[in-house]
Coordinates of C-alpha atoms and ligand atoms in Angstrom, one line a residue:
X1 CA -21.4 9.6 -19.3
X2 CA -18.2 8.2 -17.7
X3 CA -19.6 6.0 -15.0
X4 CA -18.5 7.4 -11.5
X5 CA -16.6 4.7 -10.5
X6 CA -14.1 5.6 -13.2
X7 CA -13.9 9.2 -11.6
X8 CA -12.4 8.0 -8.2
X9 CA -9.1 9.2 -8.7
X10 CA -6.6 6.2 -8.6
X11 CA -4.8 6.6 -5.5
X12 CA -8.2 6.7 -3.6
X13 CA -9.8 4.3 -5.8
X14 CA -7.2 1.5 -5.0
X15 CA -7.3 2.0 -1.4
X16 CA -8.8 -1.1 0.6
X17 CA -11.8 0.0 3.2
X18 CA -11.0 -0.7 7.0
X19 CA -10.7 -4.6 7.7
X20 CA -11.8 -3.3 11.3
X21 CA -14.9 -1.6 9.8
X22 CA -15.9 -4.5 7.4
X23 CA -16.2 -6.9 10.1
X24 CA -18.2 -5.2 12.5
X25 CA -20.8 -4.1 10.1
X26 CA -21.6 -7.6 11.1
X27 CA -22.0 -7.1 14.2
X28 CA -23.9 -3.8 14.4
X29 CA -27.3 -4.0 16.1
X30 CA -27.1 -7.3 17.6
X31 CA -27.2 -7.1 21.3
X32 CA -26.1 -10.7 21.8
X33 CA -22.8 -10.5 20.4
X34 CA -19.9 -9.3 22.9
X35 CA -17.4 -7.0 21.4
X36 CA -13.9 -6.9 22.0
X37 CA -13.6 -4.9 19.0
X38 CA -13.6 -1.8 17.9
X39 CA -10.4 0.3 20.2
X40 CA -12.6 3.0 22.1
X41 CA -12.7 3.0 25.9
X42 CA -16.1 2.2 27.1
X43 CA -16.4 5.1 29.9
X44 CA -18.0 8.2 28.7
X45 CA -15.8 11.0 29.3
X46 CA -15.1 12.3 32.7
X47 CA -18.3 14.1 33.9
X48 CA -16.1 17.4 35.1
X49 CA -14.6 17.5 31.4
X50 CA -18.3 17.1 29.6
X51 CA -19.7 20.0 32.1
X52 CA -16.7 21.8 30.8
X53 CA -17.9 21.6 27.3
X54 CA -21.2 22.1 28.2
X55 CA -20.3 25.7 30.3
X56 CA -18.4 26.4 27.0
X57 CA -21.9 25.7 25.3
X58 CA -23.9 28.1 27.9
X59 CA -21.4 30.8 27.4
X60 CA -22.1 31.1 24.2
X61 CA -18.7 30.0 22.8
X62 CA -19.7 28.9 19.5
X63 CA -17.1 30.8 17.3
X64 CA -13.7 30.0 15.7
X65 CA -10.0 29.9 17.7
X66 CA -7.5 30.8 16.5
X67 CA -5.8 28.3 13.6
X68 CA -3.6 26.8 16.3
X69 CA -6.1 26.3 18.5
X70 CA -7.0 28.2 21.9
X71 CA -4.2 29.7 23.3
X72 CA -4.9 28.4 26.8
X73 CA -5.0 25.1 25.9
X74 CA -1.8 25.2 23.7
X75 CA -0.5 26.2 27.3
X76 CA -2.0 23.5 29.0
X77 CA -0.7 21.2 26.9
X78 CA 2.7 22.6 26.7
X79 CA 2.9 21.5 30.7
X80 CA 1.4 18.6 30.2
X81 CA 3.8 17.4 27.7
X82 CA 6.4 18.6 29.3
X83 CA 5.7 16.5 32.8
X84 CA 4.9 13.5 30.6
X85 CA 8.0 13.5 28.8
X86 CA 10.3 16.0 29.8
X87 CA 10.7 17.6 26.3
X88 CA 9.8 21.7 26.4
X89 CA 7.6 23.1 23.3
X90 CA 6.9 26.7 22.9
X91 CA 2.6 27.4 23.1
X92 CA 2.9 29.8 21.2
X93 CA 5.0 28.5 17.6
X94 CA 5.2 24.6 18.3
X95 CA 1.6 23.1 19.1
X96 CA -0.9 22.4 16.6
X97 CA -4.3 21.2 18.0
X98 CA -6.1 19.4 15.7
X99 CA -9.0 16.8 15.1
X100 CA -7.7 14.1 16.7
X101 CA -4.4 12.5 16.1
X102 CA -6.2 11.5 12.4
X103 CA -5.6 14.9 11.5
X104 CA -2.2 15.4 12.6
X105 CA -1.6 12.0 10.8
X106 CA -2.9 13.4 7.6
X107 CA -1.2 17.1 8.5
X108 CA 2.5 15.2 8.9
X109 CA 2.4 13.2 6.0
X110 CA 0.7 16.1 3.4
X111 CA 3.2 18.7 4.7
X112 CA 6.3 16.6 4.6
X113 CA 6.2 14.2 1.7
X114 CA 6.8 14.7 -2.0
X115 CA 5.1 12.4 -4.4
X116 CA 7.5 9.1 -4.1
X117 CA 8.8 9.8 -1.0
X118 CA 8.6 7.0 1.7
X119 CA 7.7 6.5 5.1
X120 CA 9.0 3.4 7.1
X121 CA 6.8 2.6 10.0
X122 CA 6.6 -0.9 12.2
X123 CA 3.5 -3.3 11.3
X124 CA 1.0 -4.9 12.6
X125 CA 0.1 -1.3 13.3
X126 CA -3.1 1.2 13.2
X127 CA -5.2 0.6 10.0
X128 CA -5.1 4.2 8.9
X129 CA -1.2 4.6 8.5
X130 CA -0.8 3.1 5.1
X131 CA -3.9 4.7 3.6
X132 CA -2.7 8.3 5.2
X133 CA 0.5 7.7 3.6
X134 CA -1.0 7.3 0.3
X135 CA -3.4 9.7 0.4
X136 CA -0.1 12.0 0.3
X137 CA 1.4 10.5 -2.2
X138 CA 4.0 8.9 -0.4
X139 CA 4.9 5.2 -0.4
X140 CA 4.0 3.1 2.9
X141 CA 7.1 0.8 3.4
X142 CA 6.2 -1.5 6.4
X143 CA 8.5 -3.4 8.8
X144 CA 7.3 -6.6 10.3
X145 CA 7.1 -6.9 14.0
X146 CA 7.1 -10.8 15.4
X147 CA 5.2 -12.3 17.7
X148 CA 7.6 -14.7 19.1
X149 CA 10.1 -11.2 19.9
X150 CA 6.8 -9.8 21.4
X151 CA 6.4 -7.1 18.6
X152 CA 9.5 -5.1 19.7
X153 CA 10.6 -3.2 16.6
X154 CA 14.1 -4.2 15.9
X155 CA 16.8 -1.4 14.8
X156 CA 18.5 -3.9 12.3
X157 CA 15.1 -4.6 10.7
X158 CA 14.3 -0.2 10.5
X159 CA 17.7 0.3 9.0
X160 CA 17.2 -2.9 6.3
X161 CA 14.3 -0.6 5.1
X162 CA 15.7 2.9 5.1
X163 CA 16.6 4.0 1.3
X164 CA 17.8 7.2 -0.5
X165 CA 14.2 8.0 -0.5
X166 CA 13.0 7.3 2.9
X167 CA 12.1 11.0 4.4
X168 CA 10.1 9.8 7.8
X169 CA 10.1 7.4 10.4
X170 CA 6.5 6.5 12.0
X171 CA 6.5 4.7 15.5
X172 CA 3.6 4.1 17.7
X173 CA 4.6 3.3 20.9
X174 CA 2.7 1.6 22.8
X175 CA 1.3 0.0 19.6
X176 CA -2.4 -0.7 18.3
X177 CA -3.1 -3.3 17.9
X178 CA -0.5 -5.5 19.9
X179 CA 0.3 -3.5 23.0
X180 CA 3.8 -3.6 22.9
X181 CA 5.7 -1.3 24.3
X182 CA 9.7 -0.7 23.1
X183 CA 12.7 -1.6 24.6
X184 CA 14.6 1.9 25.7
X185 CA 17.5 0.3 24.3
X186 CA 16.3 -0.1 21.2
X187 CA 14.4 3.3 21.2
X188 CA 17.9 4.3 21.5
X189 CA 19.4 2.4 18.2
X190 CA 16.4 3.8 16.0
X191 CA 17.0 7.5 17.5
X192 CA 20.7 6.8 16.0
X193 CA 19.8 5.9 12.9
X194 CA 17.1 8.6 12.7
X195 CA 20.3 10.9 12.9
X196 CA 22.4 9.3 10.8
X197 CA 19.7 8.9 7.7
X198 CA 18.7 12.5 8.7
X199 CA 14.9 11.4 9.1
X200 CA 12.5 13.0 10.3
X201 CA 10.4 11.1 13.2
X202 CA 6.8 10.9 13.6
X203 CA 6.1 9.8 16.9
X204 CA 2.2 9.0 17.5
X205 CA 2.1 8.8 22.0
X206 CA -1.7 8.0 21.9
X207 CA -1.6 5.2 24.9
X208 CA 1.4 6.8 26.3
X209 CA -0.9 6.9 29.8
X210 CA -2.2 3.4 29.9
X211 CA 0.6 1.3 30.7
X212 CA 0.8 -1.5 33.1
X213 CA 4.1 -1.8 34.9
X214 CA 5.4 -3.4 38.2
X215 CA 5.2 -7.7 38.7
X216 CA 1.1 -7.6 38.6
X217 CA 0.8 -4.9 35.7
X218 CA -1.1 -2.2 38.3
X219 CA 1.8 0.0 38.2
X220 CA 1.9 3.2 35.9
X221 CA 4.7 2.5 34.4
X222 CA 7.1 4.8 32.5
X223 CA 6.9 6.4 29.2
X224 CA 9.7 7.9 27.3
X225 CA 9.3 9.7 24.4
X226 CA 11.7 9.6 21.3
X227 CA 11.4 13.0 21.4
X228 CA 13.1 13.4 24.9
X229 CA 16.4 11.1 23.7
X230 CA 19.4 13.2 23.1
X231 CA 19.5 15.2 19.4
X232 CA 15.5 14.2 18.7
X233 CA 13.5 17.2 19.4
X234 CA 14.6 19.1 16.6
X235 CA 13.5 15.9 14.2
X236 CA 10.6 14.5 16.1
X237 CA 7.0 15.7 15.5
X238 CA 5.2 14.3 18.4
X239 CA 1.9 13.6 17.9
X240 CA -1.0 13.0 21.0
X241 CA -4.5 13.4 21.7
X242 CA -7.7 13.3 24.3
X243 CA -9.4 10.0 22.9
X244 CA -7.9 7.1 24.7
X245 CA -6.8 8.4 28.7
X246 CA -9.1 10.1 28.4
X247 CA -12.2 8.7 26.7
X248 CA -12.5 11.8 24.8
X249 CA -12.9 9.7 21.4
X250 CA -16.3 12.0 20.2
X251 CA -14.9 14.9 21.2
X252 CA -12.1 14.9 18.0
X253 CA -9.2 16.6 19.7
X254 CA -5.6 16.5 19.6
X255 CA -2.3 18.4 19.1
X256 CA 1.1 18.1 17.2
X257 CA 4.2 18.9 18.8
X258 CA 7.3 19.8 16.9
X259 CA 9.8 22.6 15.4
X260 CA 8.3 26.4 14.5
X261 CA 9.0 25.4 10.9
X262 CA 7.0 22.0 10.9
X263 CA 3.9 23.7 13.2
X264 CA 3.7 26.1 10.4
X265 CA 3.6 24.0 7.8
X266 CA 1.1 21.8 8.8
X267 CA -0.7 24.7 10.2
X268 CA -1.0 25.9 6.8
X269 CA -2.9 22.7 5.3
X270 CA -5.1 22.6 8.5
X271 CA -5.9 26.5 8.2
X272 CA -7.1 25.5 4.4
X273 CA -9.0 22.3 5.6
X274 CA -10.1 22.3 8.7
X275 CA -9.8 26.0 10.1
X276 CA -9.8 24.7 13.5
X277 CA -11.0 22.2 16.3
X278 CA -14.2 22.8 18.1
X279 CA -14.0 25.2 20.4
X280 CA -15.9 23.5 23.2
X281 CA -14.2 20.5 22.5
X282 CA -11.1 22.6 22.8
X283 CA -12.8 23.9 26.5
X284 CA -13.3 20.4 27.7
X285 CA -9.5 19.9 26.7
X286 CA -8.3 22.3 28.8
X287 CA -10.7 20.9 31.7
X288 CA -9.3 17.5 31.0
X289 CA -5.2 18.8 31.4
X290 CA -5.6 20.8 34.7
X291 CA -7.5 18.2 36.7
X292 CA -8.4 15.4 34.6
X293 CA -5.3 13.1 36.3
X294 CA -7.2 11.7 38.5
X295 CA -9.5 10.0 36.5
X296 CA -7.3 9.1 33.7
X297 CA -5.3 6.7 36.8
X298 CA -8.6 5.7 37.5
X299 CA -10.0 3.9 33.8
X300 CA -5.8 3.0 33.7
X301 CA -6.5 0.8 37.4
X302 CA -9.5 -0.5 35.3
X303 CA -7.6 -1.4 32.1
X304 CA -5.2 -3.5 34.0
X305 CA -7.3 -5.5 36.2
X306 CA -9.3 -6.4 32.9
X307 CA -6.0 -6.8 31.3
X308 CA -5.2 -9.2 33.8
X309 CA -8.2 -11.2 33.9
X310 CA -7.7 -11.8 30.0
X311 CA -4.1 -13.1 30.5
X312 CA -4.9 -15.3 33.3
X313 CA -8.0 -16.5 31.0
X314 CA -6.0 -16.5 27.9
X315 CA -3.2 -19.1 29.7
X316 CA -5.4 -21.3 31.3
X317 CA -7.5 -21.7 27.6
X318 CA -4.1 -22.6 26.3
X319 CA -4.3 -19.7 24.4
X320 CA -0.3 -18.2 23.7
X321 CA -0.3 -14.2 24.6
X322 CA 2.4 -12.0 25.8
X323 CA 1.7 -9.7 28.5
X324 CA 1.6 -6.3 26.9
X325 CA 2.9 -3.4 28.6
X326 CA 0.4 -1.0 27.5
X327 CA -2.7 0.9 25.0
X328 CA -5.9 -1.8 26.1
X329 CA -5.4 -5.0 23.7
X330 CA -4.2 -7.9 23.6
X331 CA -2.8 -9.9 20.4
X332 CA -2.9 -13.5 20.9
X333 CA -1.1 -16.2 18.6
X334 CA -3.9 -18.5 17.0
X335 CA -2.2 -20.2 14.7
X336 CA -2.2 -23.5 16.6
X337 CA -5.7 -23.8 14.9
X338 CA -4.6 -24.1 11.8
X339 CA -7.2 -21.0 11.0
X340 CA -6.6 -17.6 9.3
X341 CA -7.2 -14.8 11.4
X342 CA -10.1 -14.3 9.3
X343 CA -11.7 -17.5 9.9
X344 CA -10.9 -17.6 13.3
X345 CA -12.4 -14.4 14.3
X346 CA -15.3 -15.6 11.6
X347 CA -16.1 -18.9 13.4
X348 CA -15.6 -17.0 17.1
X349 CA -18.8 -14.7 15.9
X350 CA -20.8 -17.3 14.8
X351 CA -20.7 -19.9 17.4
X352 CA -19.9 -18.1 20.2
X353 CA -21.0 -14.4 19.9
X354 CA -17.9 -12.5 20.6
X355 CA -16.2 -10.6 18.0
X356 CA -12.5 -9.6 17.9
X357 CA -10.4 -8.2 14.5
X358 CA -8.3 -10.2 12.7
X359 CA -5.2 -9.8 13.2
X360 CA -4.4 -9.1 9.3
X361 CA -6.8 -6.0 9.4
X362 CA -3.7 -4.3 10.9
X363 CA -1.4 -5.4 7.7
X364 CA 0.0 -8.7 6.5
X365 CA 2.4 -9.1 9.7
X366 CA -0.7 -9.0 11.8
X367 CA -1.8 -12.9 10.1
X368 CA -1.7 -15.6 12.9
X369 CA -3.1 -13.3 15.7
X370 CA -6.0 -11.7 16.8
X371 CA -6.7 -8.7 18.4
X372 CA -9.2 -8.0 21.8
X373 CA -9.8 -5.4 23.1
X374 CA -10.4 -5.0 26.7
X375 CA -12.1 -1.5 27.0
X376 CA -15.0 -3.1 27.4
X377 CA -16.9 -3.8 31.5
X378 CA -15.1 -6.8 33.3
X379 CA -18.5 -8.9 33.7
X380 CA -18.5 -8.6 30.1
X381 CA -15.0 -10.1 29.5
X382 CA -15.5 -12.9 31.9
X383 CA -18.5 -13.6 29.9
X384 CA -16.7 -13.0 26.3
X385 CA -13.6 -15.7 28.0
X386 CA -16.1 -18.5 29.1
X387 CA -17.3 -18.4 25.5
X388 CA -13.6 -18.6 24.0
X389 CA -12.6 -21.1 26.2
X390 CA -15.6 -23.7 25.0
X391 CA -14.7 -22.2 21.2
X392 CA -10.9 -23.4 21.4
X393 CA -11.8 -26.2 23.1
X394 CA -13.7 -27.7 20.7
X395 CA -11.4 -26.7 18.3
X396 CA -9.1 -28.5 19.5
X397 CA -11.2 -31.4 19.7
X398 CA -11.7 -31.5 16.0
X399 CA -15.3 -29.4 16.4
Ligands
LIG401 N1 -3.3 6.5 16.4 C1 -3.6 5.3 16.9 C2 -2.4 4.4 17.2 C3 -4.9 4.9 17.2 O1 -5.1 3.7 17.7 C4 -5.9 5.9 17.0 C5 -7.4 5.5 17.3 N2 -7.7 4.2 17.3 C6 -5.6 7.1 16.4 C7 -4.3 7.4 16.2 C8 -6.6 8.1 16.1 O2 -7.2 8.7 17.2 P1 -8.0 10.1 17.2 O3 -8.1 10.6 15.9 O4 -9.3 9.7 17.9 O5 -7.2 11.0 18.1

């Protein structure tokens, strides 16, 4: 018999598992070790949206929706992403809800590439892009963002990339795993170019809530969607979900926005694949859009007074970090150590407890940072910062 191993086919088989998961199978189960790690806020979900899932439950509404997803909540979200961002989309033949933003990942890239064609996206970035890419046979062309240019995505460096066969543009603003949020004049210059190469623009708005604007970072601040710039609607499939504002991770929900003829087409896989999302997870959805607000401002307030607690900590340990401007991590530079990322985050565990991801776990541009998380309690930061402090120190002092 052909051993199985052999079976795998070759696109799958020569895919690399999760850097983020490898390293915190090292951590699971031990109770002393602080996590900054894995991105997933640490509130449950709002009680009003559980009890809506839960009313669902006692209803009795244990069936199928509709391919699309419930009509109501199609609405919902058609308001919802029209306050946000001030683009219009038609409930009823331009949103998709799907299992989280994975899905619509996997739904954009199956529905839109042929075998060969390429997609140019901005790295360090979300460890599932590259892989979802492949998985559709496309080819995964990365741009480096810098640290020293505080991971803006540069225009110049988007267009360097862009070839006969490029066929979609992926941006995640803000961005896992630095935080970075994009210049609108820049937005501007890669909404040009997205026109003039006649690309079609995946825009993935998971943190668009959580951002941290005025001087002290408590401010919402501002988000504006590709999608809204002048001539982008009609190219832009605009991709959001429940899991992050509104610590919805378990709950698997979240919806693609774009063009009749995209929706349908990714409809089309998802009606073959996945039928449709959970209905009471589609109830709780609904729940979380009408009068979830509230408490979506409330976790942001959170975020950014433990945001600003790891800054403060971060300067006075020496330890160089720009001030993001939104999602909940931070990507500090390391490479005064003279450490990989690897090791860095390696030694971190063993000494001191606390576990953050390598920075290269989010592609090779990621090297010479690592990234924390701060959806995790304040006490627990302060904690997690004492213990980096003493780490670098000693470090520094040849320890
Ligand atoms: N996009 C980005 C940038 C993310 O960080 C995540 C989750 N970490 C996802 C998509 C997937 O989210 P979900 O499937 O839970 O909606």
């Amino acid at each position: 018999m052909k051993p199985l191993h052999e079976r795998i086919a070759k696109h799958v088989s020569g895919l690399p598992r999760s850097g983020i998961r490898d390293f915190f199978e090292l951590v699971v189960g031990r109770d002393d070790v602080i996590s900054l790690g894995v991105g997933e806020p640490d509130f449950p979900a709002p009680w009003h949206i559980r009890e809506a899932a839960i009313y669902s439950l006692e209803k009795g509404q244990t069936s199928y929706t509709s391919n699309l997803g419930l009509l109501s909540l199609r609405q919902e979200i058609a308001d919802y992403v029209r306050k946000l961002f001030g683009v219009d989309y038609d409930p009823a033949t331009e949103v998709l809800v799907t299992v989280g933003v994975s899905e619509a990942l996997d739904l954009v890239f199956r529905s839109l590439l042929d075998p060969g064609d390429e997609v140019v996206y901005h790295e360090p970035c979300y460890v599932s892009y590259s892989p979802s890419i492949v998985l559709a046979h496309g080819v995964a062309v990365p741009v480096s963002t810098r640290v020293e240019d505080n991971f803006v995505l540069r225009a110049e460096d988007v267009e360097a990339a862009i070839t006969a066969r490029t066929r979609i543009l992926l941006l995640n603003f803000p961005t896992n795993p630095t935080g970075a949020v994009e210049p609108l004049e820049e937005l501007e210059k890669i909404a040009a170019l997205a026109v003039e190469h006649d690309l079609i623009v995946v825009s993935d708005e998971i943190y668009c809530e959580l951002l941290y604007g005025g001087p002290d970072g408590m401010e919402p601040g501002e988000h504006v969607s590709i999608a809204s710039l002048p001539g982008m609607r009609e190219r832009t499939v605009l991709l959001h979900g429940f899991s992050k504002a509104f610590a919805m991770t378990g709950f698997r929900l979240g919806y693609a926005c774009a063009p009749p003829e995209l929706t349908e087409a990714m409809m089309k896989i998802h009606q073959y694949s996945m039928l449709c999302a959970p209905i009471m997870s589609q109830q709780a959805a609904v729940e979380a859009l009408r009068n979830g607000t509230p408490e979506v401002e409330r976790m942001r307030r959170a975020y950014a007074q433990r945001r600003n607690l790891m800054l403060k900590r971060f300067a006075d340990m020496g330890l160089p970090c720009f001030a993001p401007g939104g999602a909940f991590y931070m990507f500090p530079d390391i490479r005064r150590y003279g450490l990989t990322s690897k090791e860095f985050a390696m030694r971190l565990l063993e000494r001191e407890n606390v576990a953050v991801v390598p920075g290269n776990a989010f592609g090779p541009a990621g090297e010479g940072c690592v990234r924390a998380c701060y959806a995790t309690a304040y006490d627990k930061i302060e904690i997690a910062m004492d213990r980096m402090a003493r780490f670098v120190k000693d470090l520094e002092t040849g320890g």
